Amino acid sequence: MKSKTEEKDGDRSKDVKSGIFASCSFSDLGLHANLCQHLQERMGFEVPTQIQAQAIPVVISGRHVLVNAATGTGKTIVYLAPIVHLLQMYEPRIERSDGTFALVLVPTRELCMQVYEILQKLVHRFHWIVPGYIMGGENRSKEKARLRKGISILIATPGRLLDHLKNTSSFVHEKLRWIVFDEADRILELGFGKAIEEILDILGSRQNSSGTRENTATKTFNAKRQNLLLSATLNEKVNQLANISLDNPIMVGLDKKSNSQPPKSSVKKIAFSESDEEVSEHADTLGNVAIESYNFPTQLIQQCVKVSCGLRLVALLSILRSLLERLSSQKIVVFLSTCDAVDFHYSLISDFRWSANLQAPEDRKRKFVDCKVFRLHGNMQHEDRKTSFQGFNSEKSALLLCTDVAARGLDIPKVRCIIQYDSPGEASEYVHRVGRTARLGEKGEALLFLQPVEVDYMHDLQKHGVSLKEYPLQKVLDSFPLLGQKHNNKKFIALEMHPWVLSLQKSVENFISSEPKLKKLAKDAFCSWVRAYTAHRGDLKKIFMVKKLHLGHVAKSFGLKDQPSLVGRSFKTQEKKRKRDMRQHKPSKKKARLSVKGT
Ligand SMILES: Nc1ncnc2c1ncn2[C@@H]1O[C@H](COP(=O)(O)OP(=O)(O)OP(=O)(O)O)[C@@H](O)[C@H]1O
């Protein structure tokens, strides 16, 4: 028999799910019966989500569309299902020699593989529709061979696509009908703007640069072309992309509750919630589609861990241990700002063994964070990156340490907690990072680490509709027994003096100083972390001020006992080297910033 709490939880989950799923069926949306049956029986999708119910008929109608909906609401099917539906209707049937009919552009390799895998399942009954992918890091000649044979629906990262468009003469795309930009804003943030313009030019799908829409009858714009843009966060960059790539689009998913300015555009707007449905015409250009307030899954618990710099590492390790003790099966993702920081924390967490008794012999020490650990960042070898991502995906209980390379679009089953150990910068990145949990009505929690000097960032997030509760760090620290005894939690004690904190910090420092490789990783991570901290942009510079950092405390947060001046000197040396390299290579400001961020 179910307990009352379980029943309540069940009811709540039903409520959440009813806000996500629509009350119609896939066939009501106009999709082919075979495809609907396949979605239900093979993929387990009983009914469409609300955004699917809203957007699929619009995509089938052939209009250009801009889709905005919360993370994890099923946007991938919004474009893949109508494309498969329309392609399977072609008479005579399409053939491989016809080349590519649909192109899906995504910002990262992991997302490329993920969309490809969903597409593979979706075309299962339509064997004449060939799915394929091309992306950075893969073997070019093998990709050329696959393109020569013909790929009907192609998933691609922008750089590699442009490469093939320029250099692979056997890549047939004359019949291209759809261009989809998934995570459109991220593609542009990663500096692919110029590549996208070139791609649109080569494919003859770019509208004129004056910002006014070209008549679809003009020579460059193919009347049959249908372009789609999707993201959970829209901004001025998407606005620019929309202006150059969409023709008289319909916008689906903008919620009335958001503080968005109504777009001054010829865009038709359809509200996300069915009861809210509204279609309205606006004036001339796409103008301002920036959304200030973001939508979050209602079941997502969002908290903030306020902790001073020197205690960050101990707090992180303790929270991880507490989460894993609370639920034996836990999938946790920790976001860090740089590749070096990922490598250091990965090695530390994988190897650090501990006993509450500091004098205990090595063989009596146990792993402090007892679960499988994975890492993911842009500087890893392509194959390692693949193995790591697939490994974390398939585990029931595991920890992933990563940069923002994992922030977008990734649909990893059963992730219960997102920890933002380093803050995300732009609020839109916060949205995507936390969006890796609480997907499609599942439970999830998100913890954001902030130092006391950074708390203004919470106000910045509040402007975007994010409200954070304080995480009970003291209570968690009190809950750990030292030498078999729990801390007397009736007595308030400053975290800096907390016996658990002191003991753990000392053990971590001893462990790192005894492992030369780890110590080197810690120093590198320290240096790149400080550099990344200086790379915050715009108003965020006033919150994340490097001047306010105590470098000694930063060193402590990497378990370094060295005096800050020593580590600081190596930081200065690296900084000089970086400036010298920059002078030699002269990358654009944007690229320099990205390399500092090092995702
Ligand atoms: N109609 C449906 N019924 C059940 N599950 C669905 C349905 N549509 C999609 N899903 C599942 O929901 C999850 C989220 O889908 P998807 O990754 O497309 O979300 P998204 O909106 O693109 O998220 P993000 O903004 O983070 O990229 C996936 O696991 C997908 O298989």
XYZ file of C-alpha atoms and ligand atoms in Angstrom:
630
model
C 0.000 0.000 0.000
C 1.186 3.515 -0.762
C 1.858 5.856 2.147
C 0.134 9.263 2.274
C 3.405 11.018 1.415
C 3.916 8.761 -1.601
C 0.357 9.452 -2.722
C 0.923 13.191 -2.324
C 4.181 12.936 -4.289
C 2.350 10.989 -6.986
C -0.393 13.636 -7.173
C 2.166 16.409 -7.372
C 4.017 14.616 -10.125
C 0.744 14.129 -12.020
C 0.056 17.875 -11.672
C 3.491 18.723 -12.991
C 3.159 16.281 -15.882
C -0.288 17.583 -16.797
C 1.280 21.024 -17.231
C 3.824 19.539 -19.640
C 1.755 17.200 -21.804
C -1.028 18.243 -24.142
C -4.496 16.738 -24.114
C -4.395 15.794 -27.802
C -2.708 12.919 -29.614
C 0.166 12.944 -32.118
C -2.245 12.084 -34.929
C -4.366 15.149 -34.050
C -1.303 17.196 -35.009
C -1.400 15.905 -38.577
C 1.506 13.439 -38.360
C 1.415 10.274 -40.462
C -0.224 7.264 -38.757
C 2.947 5.121 -39.013
C 5.011 7.817 -37.416
C 2.485 8.295 -34.596
C 2.419 4.578 -33.934
C 6.203 4.484 -33.921
C 6.398 7.439 -31.495
C 4.017 5.663 -29.143
C 5.085 2.058 -29.394
C 8.808 2.202 -30.047
C 9.752 5.478 -28.401
C 7.185 5.412 -25.587
C 5.816 8.891 -26.292
C 2.101 8.486 -25.456
C 1.017 12.056 -26.134
C 2.774 15.191 -27.354
C 4.178 17.733 -24.937
C 2.501 21.146 -24.991
C 5.246 22.738 -27.064
C 5.030 19.841 -29.528
C 1.254 20.263 -29.764
C 1.706 23.960 -30.445
C 4.616 23.839 -32.828
C 4.329 20.643 -34.893
C 1.273 21.783 -36.923
C 3.001 25.114 -37.605
C 6.158 23.361 -38.791
C 4.084 21.036 -40.995
C 2.394 24.098 -42.517
C 5.745 25.090 -44.007
C 6.161 28.450 -42.240
C 9.485 29.617 -40.834
C 9.316 29.200 -37.053
C 11.057 30.494 -33.930
C 10.457 28.143 -30.993
C 11.059 29.113 -27.390
C 10.219 26.726 -24.545
C 11.726 25.654 -21.234
C 14.559 23.112 -21.153
C 13.561 19.458 -21.337
C 10.144 20.000 -22.906
C 10.776 18.008 -26.077
C 11.912 20.583 -28.640
C 13.930 18.022 -30.624
C 10.773 16.184 -31.711
C 9.228 19.566 -32.610
C 11.432 19.721 -35.691
C 12.430 16.101 -36.334
C 8.910 14.625 -36.413
C 7.461 17.067 -39.024
C 10.573 16.760 -41.206
C 10.341 12.946 -41.200
C 6.576 13.178 -41.741
C 6.926 15.472 -44.770
C 9.888 13.592 -46.257
C 8.210 10.197 -46.122
C 5.311 11.636 -48.155
C 7.508 12.570 -51.146
C 6.348 10.883 -54.329
C 8.349 9.297 -55.852
C 10.224 8.257 -52.717
C 13.405 10.171 -51.991
C 16.668 8.400 -52.765
C 20.171 8.691 -51.373
C 21.361 10.242 -54.622
C 18.962 13.166 -54.020
C 21.377 14.299 -51.315
C 20.447 16.301 -48.240
C 16.916 17.598 -47.667
C 17.250 18.752 -44.065
C 20.149 20.211 -42.150
C 20.192 20.515 -38.361
C 22.882 22.762 -36.873
C 23.880 22.247 -33.242
C 26.604 23.879 -31.115
C 28.395 20.826 -29.660
C 29.527 17.338 -30.658
C 27.631 15.652 -27.833
C 24.400 17.317 -28.900
C 25.122 16.324 -32.493
C 25.326 12.646 -31.496
C 22.260 12.910 -29.288
C 20.049 14.399 -32.001
C 21.391 11.851 -34.482
C 20.471 8.974 -32.160
C 16.898 10.267 -31.750
C 16.639 10.708 -35.512
C 17.870 7.158 -36.095
C 15.010 5.858 -33.942
C 12.487 8.126 -35.604
C 13.230 7.009 -39.191
C 13.228 3.329 -38.248
C 10.083 2.596 -40.287
C 11.146 4.799 -43.192
C 14.309 3.033 -44.331
C 14.622 5.209 -47.450
C 15.238 8.302 -45.265
C 18.933 8.235 -44.362
C 20.088 9.972 -41.168
C 23.687 11.138 -40.743
C 26.013 13.452 -38.869
C 29.219 15.395 -39.397
C 31.133 17.115 -36.624
C 34.500 18.409 -35.478
C 36.935 15.722 -34.316
C 35.620 13.037 -36.696
C 37.507 11.594 -39.663
C 36.947 13.925 -42.639
C 37.439 11.356 -45.377
C 34.936 8.972 -43.803
C 32.476 11.848 -43.597
C 33.142 12.692 -47.256
C 32.375 9.091 -48.199
C 29.098 9.168 -46.279
C 28.133 12.494 -47.865
C 28.929 11.106 -51.311
C 26.555 8.198 -50.732
C 23.890 10.684 -49.645
C 22.391 11.709 -46.292
C 18.741 12.817 -46.272
C 18.723 14.446 -42.833
C 22.102 15.721 -41.719
C 23.012 16.806 -38.175
C 26.120 18.998 -38.057
C 28.300 21.314 -36.030
C 28.825 24.593 -37.965
C 32.617 24.552 -38.480
C 32.700 21.068 -39.975
C 29.631 21.735 -42.103
C 31.223 24.836 -43.623
C 34.378 22.825 -44.291
C 32.404 20.215 -46.287
C 30.309 22.816 -48.075
C 33.543 24.377 -49.356
C 35.637 21.281 -49.930
C 33.417 18.272 -50.582
C 32.178 18.566 -54.147
C 30.165 15.337 -53.879
C 28.020 16.811 -51.081
C 24.649 17.222 -52.833
C 22.355 19.803 -51.247
C 20.464 21.308 -54.178
C 17.199 19.892 -52.842
C 17.722 21.255 -49.335
C 14.358 22.254 -47.876
C 14.923 22.686 -44.120
C 17.619 24.400 -42.063
C 17.213 24.024 -38.311
C 19.253 25.898 -35.690
C 18.963 24.009 -32.406
C 20.289 26.037 -29.429
C 20.513 28.953 -31.845
C 21.846 31.448 -29.285
C 24.690 29.159 -28.200
C 25.818 28.581 -31.790
C 26.295 32.329 -32.054
C 27.849 32.760 -28.610
C 30.527 30.243 -29.517
C 31.616 32.624 -32.243
C 30.080 30.776 -35.206
C 28.227 33.888 -36.442
C 30.454 34.397 -39.500
C 30.392 30.658 -40.301
C 26.586 30.707 -40.165
C 26.422 33.688 -42.531
C 28.724 31.877 -44.959
C 26.672 28.686 -44.666
C 23.451 30.598 -45.367
C 25.114 32.319 -48.336
C 26.380 29.066 -49.827
C 22.978 27.450 -49.332
C 21.222 30.514 -50.786
C 19.133 30.889 -47.665
C 20.184 34.309 -46.452
C 17.864 37.267 -46.486
C 19.249 40.663 -47.478
C 21.529 42.385 -45.033
C 19.575 45.652 -44.751
C 17.334 43.961 -42.224
C 14.267 44.213 -44.403
C 12.854 40.950 -45.537
C 13.478 40.065 -49.151
C 10.532 39.001 -51.155
C 10.518 35.214 -51.343
C 10.437 35.460 -55.108
C 13.955 36.981 -55.240
C 16.761 34.970 -56.719
C 18.651 34.189 -53.478
C 15.750 33.064 -51.382
C 14.318 29.700 -52.172
C 10.529 29.790 -51.808
C 10.455 26.153 -50.688
C 13.017 26.658 -47.961
C 11.809 26.457 -44.387
C 14.099 27.560 -41.569
C 13.556 26.878 -37.864
C 15.238 28.377 -34.804
C 14.915 26.831 -31.348
C 16.180 27.592 -27.853
C 15.043 27.820 -24.237
C 16.617 31.268 -24.127
C 16.344 33.897 -26.806
C 18.443 37.040 -27.012
C 19.492 39.757 -29.422
C 21.886 37.357 -31.135
C 19.047 35.008 -32.012
C 17.189 38.075 -33.109
C 19.965 38.863 -35.603
C 20.043 35.281 -36.828
C 16.252 35.304 -37.133
C 16.490 38.473 -39.194
C 18.928 36.981 -41.660
C 17.486 33.493 -41.881
C 13.732 33.548 -41.253
C 11.082 34.773 -43.640
C 7.865 36.025 -42.078
C 8.193 33.565 -39.188
C 5.749 32.399 -36.572
C 6.927 32.468 -32.993
C 5.812 29.589 -30.800
C 6.138 29.328 -27.061
C 6.525 32.864 -25.792
C 4.684 32.928 -22.517
C 2.487 35.903 -21.660
C 3.911 35.928 -18.126
C 7.383 36.742 -19.332
C 8.584 40.319 -19.216
C 9.467 40.218 -22.860
C 8.880 43.206 -25.025
C 6.361 42.328 -27.672
C 8.395 41.681 -30.782
C 8.029 44.499 -33.257
C 7.781 42.082 -36.079
C 5.728 40.406 -38.648
C 6.050 37.365 -36.439
C 2.944 35.538 -35.427
C 3.082 34.702 -31.789
C 1.576 31.597 -30.236
C 1.584 31.264 -26.464
C 2.992 28.093 -24.934
C 0.135 27.147 -22.669
C -2.928 25.884 -24.536
C -5.325 27.942 -22.432
C -3.265 31.009 -23.200
C -3.306 30.550 -26.912
C -2.933 33.737 -28.776
C -1.985 34.553 -32.311
C -1.099 38.118 -33.016
C 0.461 40.029 -35.848
C 3.090 42.686 -35.225
C 4.808 45.399 -37.174
C 7.785 45.256 -39.538
C 11.022 43.697 -38.406
C 11.810 41.039 -35.874
C 13.058 43.886 -33.665
C 13.324 42.928 -30.028
C 12.680 39.299 -29.170
C 14.931 39.278 -26.105
C 13.273 37.582 -23.167
C 14.160 38.856 -19.740
C 12.332 36.297 -17.646
C 12.959 32.599 -18.118
C 10.679 29.641 -17.515
C 11.795 26.871 -15.175
C 10.248 23.489 -14.490
C 7.982 24.052 -11.471
C 9.314 20.957 -9.673
C 12.943 22.173 -9.848
C 14.347 23.117 -6.412
C 16.846 25.959 -6.771
C 19.252 26.775 -3.949
C 22.315 28.863 -3.277
C 25.322 27.793 -1.206
C 26.913 30.896 0.317
C 30.453 30.034 1.269
C 33.672 31.996 1.541
C 36.400 31.304 -0.981
C 38.781 29.344 1.255
C 36.057 26.887 2.264
C 34.689 26.200 -1.192
C 36.485 22.922 -1.805
C 35.588 21.447 1.572
C 31.981 22.556 1.092
C 31.840 20.937 -2.363
C 33.271 17.632 -1.170
C 30.950 17.570 1.848
C 27.864 18.346 -0.224
C 28.729 15.611 -2.731
C 29.194 13.126 0.078
C 25.939 14.179 1.711
C 24.002 13.883 -1.574
C 25.392 10.409 -2.197
C 24.636 9.302 1.356
C 21.069 10.597 1.060
C 20.287 8.592 -2.049
C 22.376 5.621 -3.038
C 21.499 6.091 -6.691
C 22.349 9.668 -7.657
C 23.474 11.311 -10.861
C 25.120 14.663 -10.248
C 26.629 17.189 -12.659
C 29.138 19.778 -11.403
C 29.877 22.773 -13.651
C 33.300 24.411 -13.471
C 34.674 27.406 -15.341
C 37.776 25.928 -16.984
C 39.159 22.694 -18.427
C 42.057 22.794 -15.928
C 39.630 23.059 -13.018
C 37.725 20.034 -14.356
C 40.953 18.001 -14.642
C 42.091 18.891 -11.132
C 38.768 18.185 -9.405
C 38.349 14.994 -11.425
C 41.708 13.636 -10.247
C 41.195 14.756 -6.683
C 37.689 13.326 -6.339
C 38.631 10.069 -8.096
C 41.628 9.419 -5.841
C 41.067 11.116 -2.508
C 40.768 8.568 0.296
C 39.965 9.567 3.820
C 39.342 8.531 7.374
C 37.874 10.632 10.190
C 40.931 9.579 12.127
C 43.759 11.540 10.485
C 46.364 9.108 11.793
C 44.620 6.100 10.219
C 46.835 3.925 7.991
C 46.271 4.178 4.212
C 44.485 0.815 3.964
C 41.841 1.965 6.472
C 41.004 5.011 4.397
C 37.987 4.895 2.077
C 37.111 6.917 -1.023
C 35.709 10.212 0.197
C 33.219 10.586 -2.655
C 32.169 7.037 -3.312
C 30.829 6.852 -6.861
C 32.024 6.660 -10.448
C 33.481 9.957 -11.651
C 33.523 11.259 -15.243
C 34.799 14.463 -16.823
C 33.908 16.378 -19.969
C 35.518 19.452 -21.517
C 36.594 20.801 -24.882
C 40.332 20.091 -24.476
C 39.846 16.344 -24.145
C 40.708 13.952 -26.952
C 37.662 13.376 -29.141
C 37.446 9.648 -28.270
C 37.864 10.260 -24.511
C 35.119 12.832 -24.725
C 32.791 10.327 -26.387
C 33.592 7.525 -23.922
C 33.168 9.789 -20.942
C 29.801 11.131 -22.092
C 28.473 7.681 -22.959
C 29.797 6.307 -19.657
C 28.017 8.910 -17.557
C 24.870 8.456 -19.637
C 24.657 4.751 -18.950
C 25.481 4.765 -15.213
C 22.741 4.734 -12.586
C 24.806 6.593 -10.043
C 27.708 8.815 -11.049
C 29.295 12.244 -10.937
C 30.156 14.335 -14.004
C 32.595 17.229 -13.723
C 32.357 19.452 -16.779
C 32.612 22.869 -18.373
C 29.777 24.560 -20.249
C 30.364 22.147 -23.128
C 27.719 20.035 -21.336
C 25.355 22.904 -20.557
C 23.301 22.842 -23.727
C 20.666 20.468 -24.933
C 22.116 17.290 -23.442
C 19.391 14.921 -22.343
C 21.066 12.688 -19.778
C 18.647 10.355 -18.050
C 18.060 10.619 -14.300
C 20.308 13.555 -13.451
C 19.003 14.599 -10.029
C 21.311 17.425 -9.080
C 23.196 20.220 -10.819
C 25.938 21.964 -8.874
C 27.272 25.209 -10.296
C 30.536 25.341 -8.377
C 31.725 28.181 -10.606
C 29.053 30.677 -11.500
C 27.699 30.622 -15.028
C 27.995 34.279 -16.017
C 25.043 35.186 -18.215
C 21.659 34.258 -16.736
C 20.828 32.319 -19.906
C 23.698 29.940 -19.132
C 22.276 29.425 -15.647
C 19.008 28.344 -17.300
C 20.676 25.804 -19.581
C 22.932 24.355 -16.882
C 20.046 23.753 -14.465
C 18.027 22.488 -17.419
C 20.051 19.252 -17.387
C 17.873 18.142 -14.474
C 14.107 18.160 -13.757
C 13.413 17.300 -17.383
C 9.909 16.487 -18.525
C 8.361 16.491 -15.046
C 11.172 14.564 -13.290
C 12.450 15.725 -9.897
C 15.606 17.792 -9.730
C 17.593 20.227 -7.665
C 20.158 22.876 -8.490
C 22.805 24.390 -6.204
C 24.679 27.562 -7.071
C 27.903 28.312 -5.184
C 28.476 31.992 -4.398
C 31.045 33.716 -2.240
C 29.732 36.432 0.115
C 31.304 39.090 -2.176
C 29.333 37.719 -5.135
C 25.823 37.714 -3.682
C 24.732 40.564 -5.978
C 24.668 37.900 -8.667
C 21.536 36.571 -6.983
C 19.843 39.913 -7.625
C 20.949 39.718 -11.230
C 19.330 36.293 -11.518
C 16.197 37.552 -9.769
C 15.655 40.010 -12.628
C 15.337 36.958 -14.857
C 12.815 35.226 -12.636
C 15.265 33.036 -10.686
C 14.689 32.904 -6.954
C 17.077 30.880 -4.830
C 16.645 29.490 -1.329
C 19.664 29.253 0.930
C 21.236 25.789 1.188
C 21.653 24.650 4.826
C 25.425 24.153 4.638
C 26.021 24.372 8.401
C 23.458 21.646 9.030
C 25.082 19.390 6.438
C 28.543 19.917 7.919
C 27.206 19.257 11.425
C 25.776 15.971 10.254
C 29.201 14.386 9.617
C 30.680 12.482 12.553
C 34.341 13.081 13.412
C 36.066 10.355 15.405
C 32.703 8.672 15.707
C 31.019 11.760 17.222
C 28.612 14.165 15.592
C 29.234 17.866 16.070
C 27.084 19.406 18.804
C 24.829 21.380 16.519
C 23.179 23.398 19.277
C 26.309 25.471 19.561
C 26.838 27.912 16.676
C 30.336 27.811 15.343
C 31.848 29.831 12.476
C 32.398 27.602 9.447
C 36.102 28.505 9.430
C 36.430 26.939 12.898
C 34.162 23.968 12.316
C 36.051 20.794 13.325
C 34.833 18.870 10.260
C 35.941 21.691 7.935
C 39.356 22.007 9.593
C 39.966 18.288 9.539
C 38.860 17.780 5.938
C 40.813 20.790 4.637
C 43.943 19.505 6.331
C 43.503 16.010 4.864
C 42.930 17.386 1.358
C 45.984 19.644 1.573
C 48.179 16.786 2.836
C 46.901 14.507 0.103
C 47.568 17.055 -2.664
C 51.030 17.971 -1.417
C 51.963 14.285 -1.321
C 50.975 13.767 -4.975
C 53.208 15.828 -7.306
C 50.976 15.306 -10.364
C 47.903 16.424 -8.495
C 49.736 19.403 -7.076
C 50.698 20.477 -10.596
C 47.065 20.112 -11.704
C 45.981 22.199 -8.702
C 48.394 24.996 -9.590
C 47.339 25.041 -13.245
C 43.701 25.008 -12.211
C 44.289 27.870 -9.803
C 45.877 29.998 -12.529
C 43.236 29.366 -15.162
C 40.453 29.827 -12.597
C 41.745 33.325 -11.746
C 42.038 34.128 -15.461
C 38.475 32.971 -16.092
C 37.338 35.093 -13.159
C 38.815 38.180 -14.831
C 36.992 37.332 -18.068
C 33.456 38.134 -16.861
C 31.803 40.656 -19.123
C 29.696 43.819 -18.829
C 27.835 44.369 -15.573
C 29.055 41.008 -14.243
C 32.539 42.508 -13.949
C 31.179 44.641 -11.086
C 30.090 41.503 -9.221
C 32.944 39.130 -9.969
C 35.822 41.500 -9.193
C 39.212 39.906 -9.208
C 40.400 42.742 -6.951
C 38.102 41.474 -4.220
C 39.607 37.988 -4.329
C 42.049 36.920 -1.660
C 44.495 34.826 -3.670
C 45.540 32.935 -0.546
C 41.953 31.812 -0.077
C 41.680 30.933 -3.759
C 44.797 28.758 -3.386
C 43.176 27.091 -0.373
C 40.150 26.286 -2.510
C 42.505 24.249 -4.708
C 43.958 22.519 -1.644
C 47.248 24.384 -2.035
C 49.289 25.128 1.055
C 51.731 27.327 -0.855
C 51.899 30.953 -0.044
C 49.826 32.877 -2.568
C 52.857 34.895 -3.650
C 54.525 31.713 -4.897
C 51.496 30.564 -6.807
C 50.826 34.175 -7.768
C 54.231 34.378 -9.374
C 53.493 31.384 -11.533
C 50.169 33.005 -12.403
C 52.016 36.148 -13.501
C 54.382 34.063 -15.619
C 51.456 32.335 -17.277
C 49.700 35.649 -17.778
C 52.795 37.070 -19.510
C 52.996 33.940 -21.677
C 49.332 34.260 -22.604
C 49.775 37.913 -23.604
C 52.826 37.000 -25.677
C 50.892 34.198 -27.406
C 48.002 36.549 -28.061
C 50.302 39.127 -29.641
C 51.734 36.421 -31.893
C 48.432 34.903 -32.968
C 46.262 38.016 -32.673
C 42.888 36.241 -32.310
C 39.695 38.264 -32.227
C 38.641 39.579 -28.808
C 35.790 37.120 -28.795
C 38.063 34.144 -29.445
C 40.474 35.318 -26.761
C 37.643 35.399 -24.255
C 36.508 31.942 -25.227
C 39.997 30.540 -24.904
C 40.205 32.007 -21.413
C 36.896 30.393 -20.569
C 38.308 27.239 -22.150
C 35.136 25.201 -22.460
N 5.946 13.473 -26.185
C 6.871 12.990 -25.380
N 6.543 12.080 -24.432
C 7.472 11.587 -23.589
N 8.781 11.944 -23.624
C 9.157 12.857 -24.534
C 8.243 13.418 -25.468
N 8.914 14.273 -26.259
C 10.210 14.268 -25.845
N 10.354 13.410 -24.816
C 11.595 13.154 -24.035
O 11.808 14.344 -23.262
C 13.196 14.553 -23.040
C 13.572 15.998 -23.370
O 13.453 16.223 -24.755
P 14.439 17.222 -25.538
O 15.850 16.864 -25.265
O 13.979 17.277 -26.934
O 14.108 18.593 -24.770
P 14.522 20.079 -25.141
O 13.316 20.919 -24.955
O 15.197 20.119 -26.459
O 15.570 20.406 -23.976
P 16.802 21.446 -23.999
O 16.232 22.828 -24.088
O 17.501 21.188 -22.718
O 17.622 21.103 -25.189
C 13.900 13.517 -23.882
O 14.300 12.451 -23.047
C 12.845 13.020 -24.856
O 13.076 11.685 -25.229
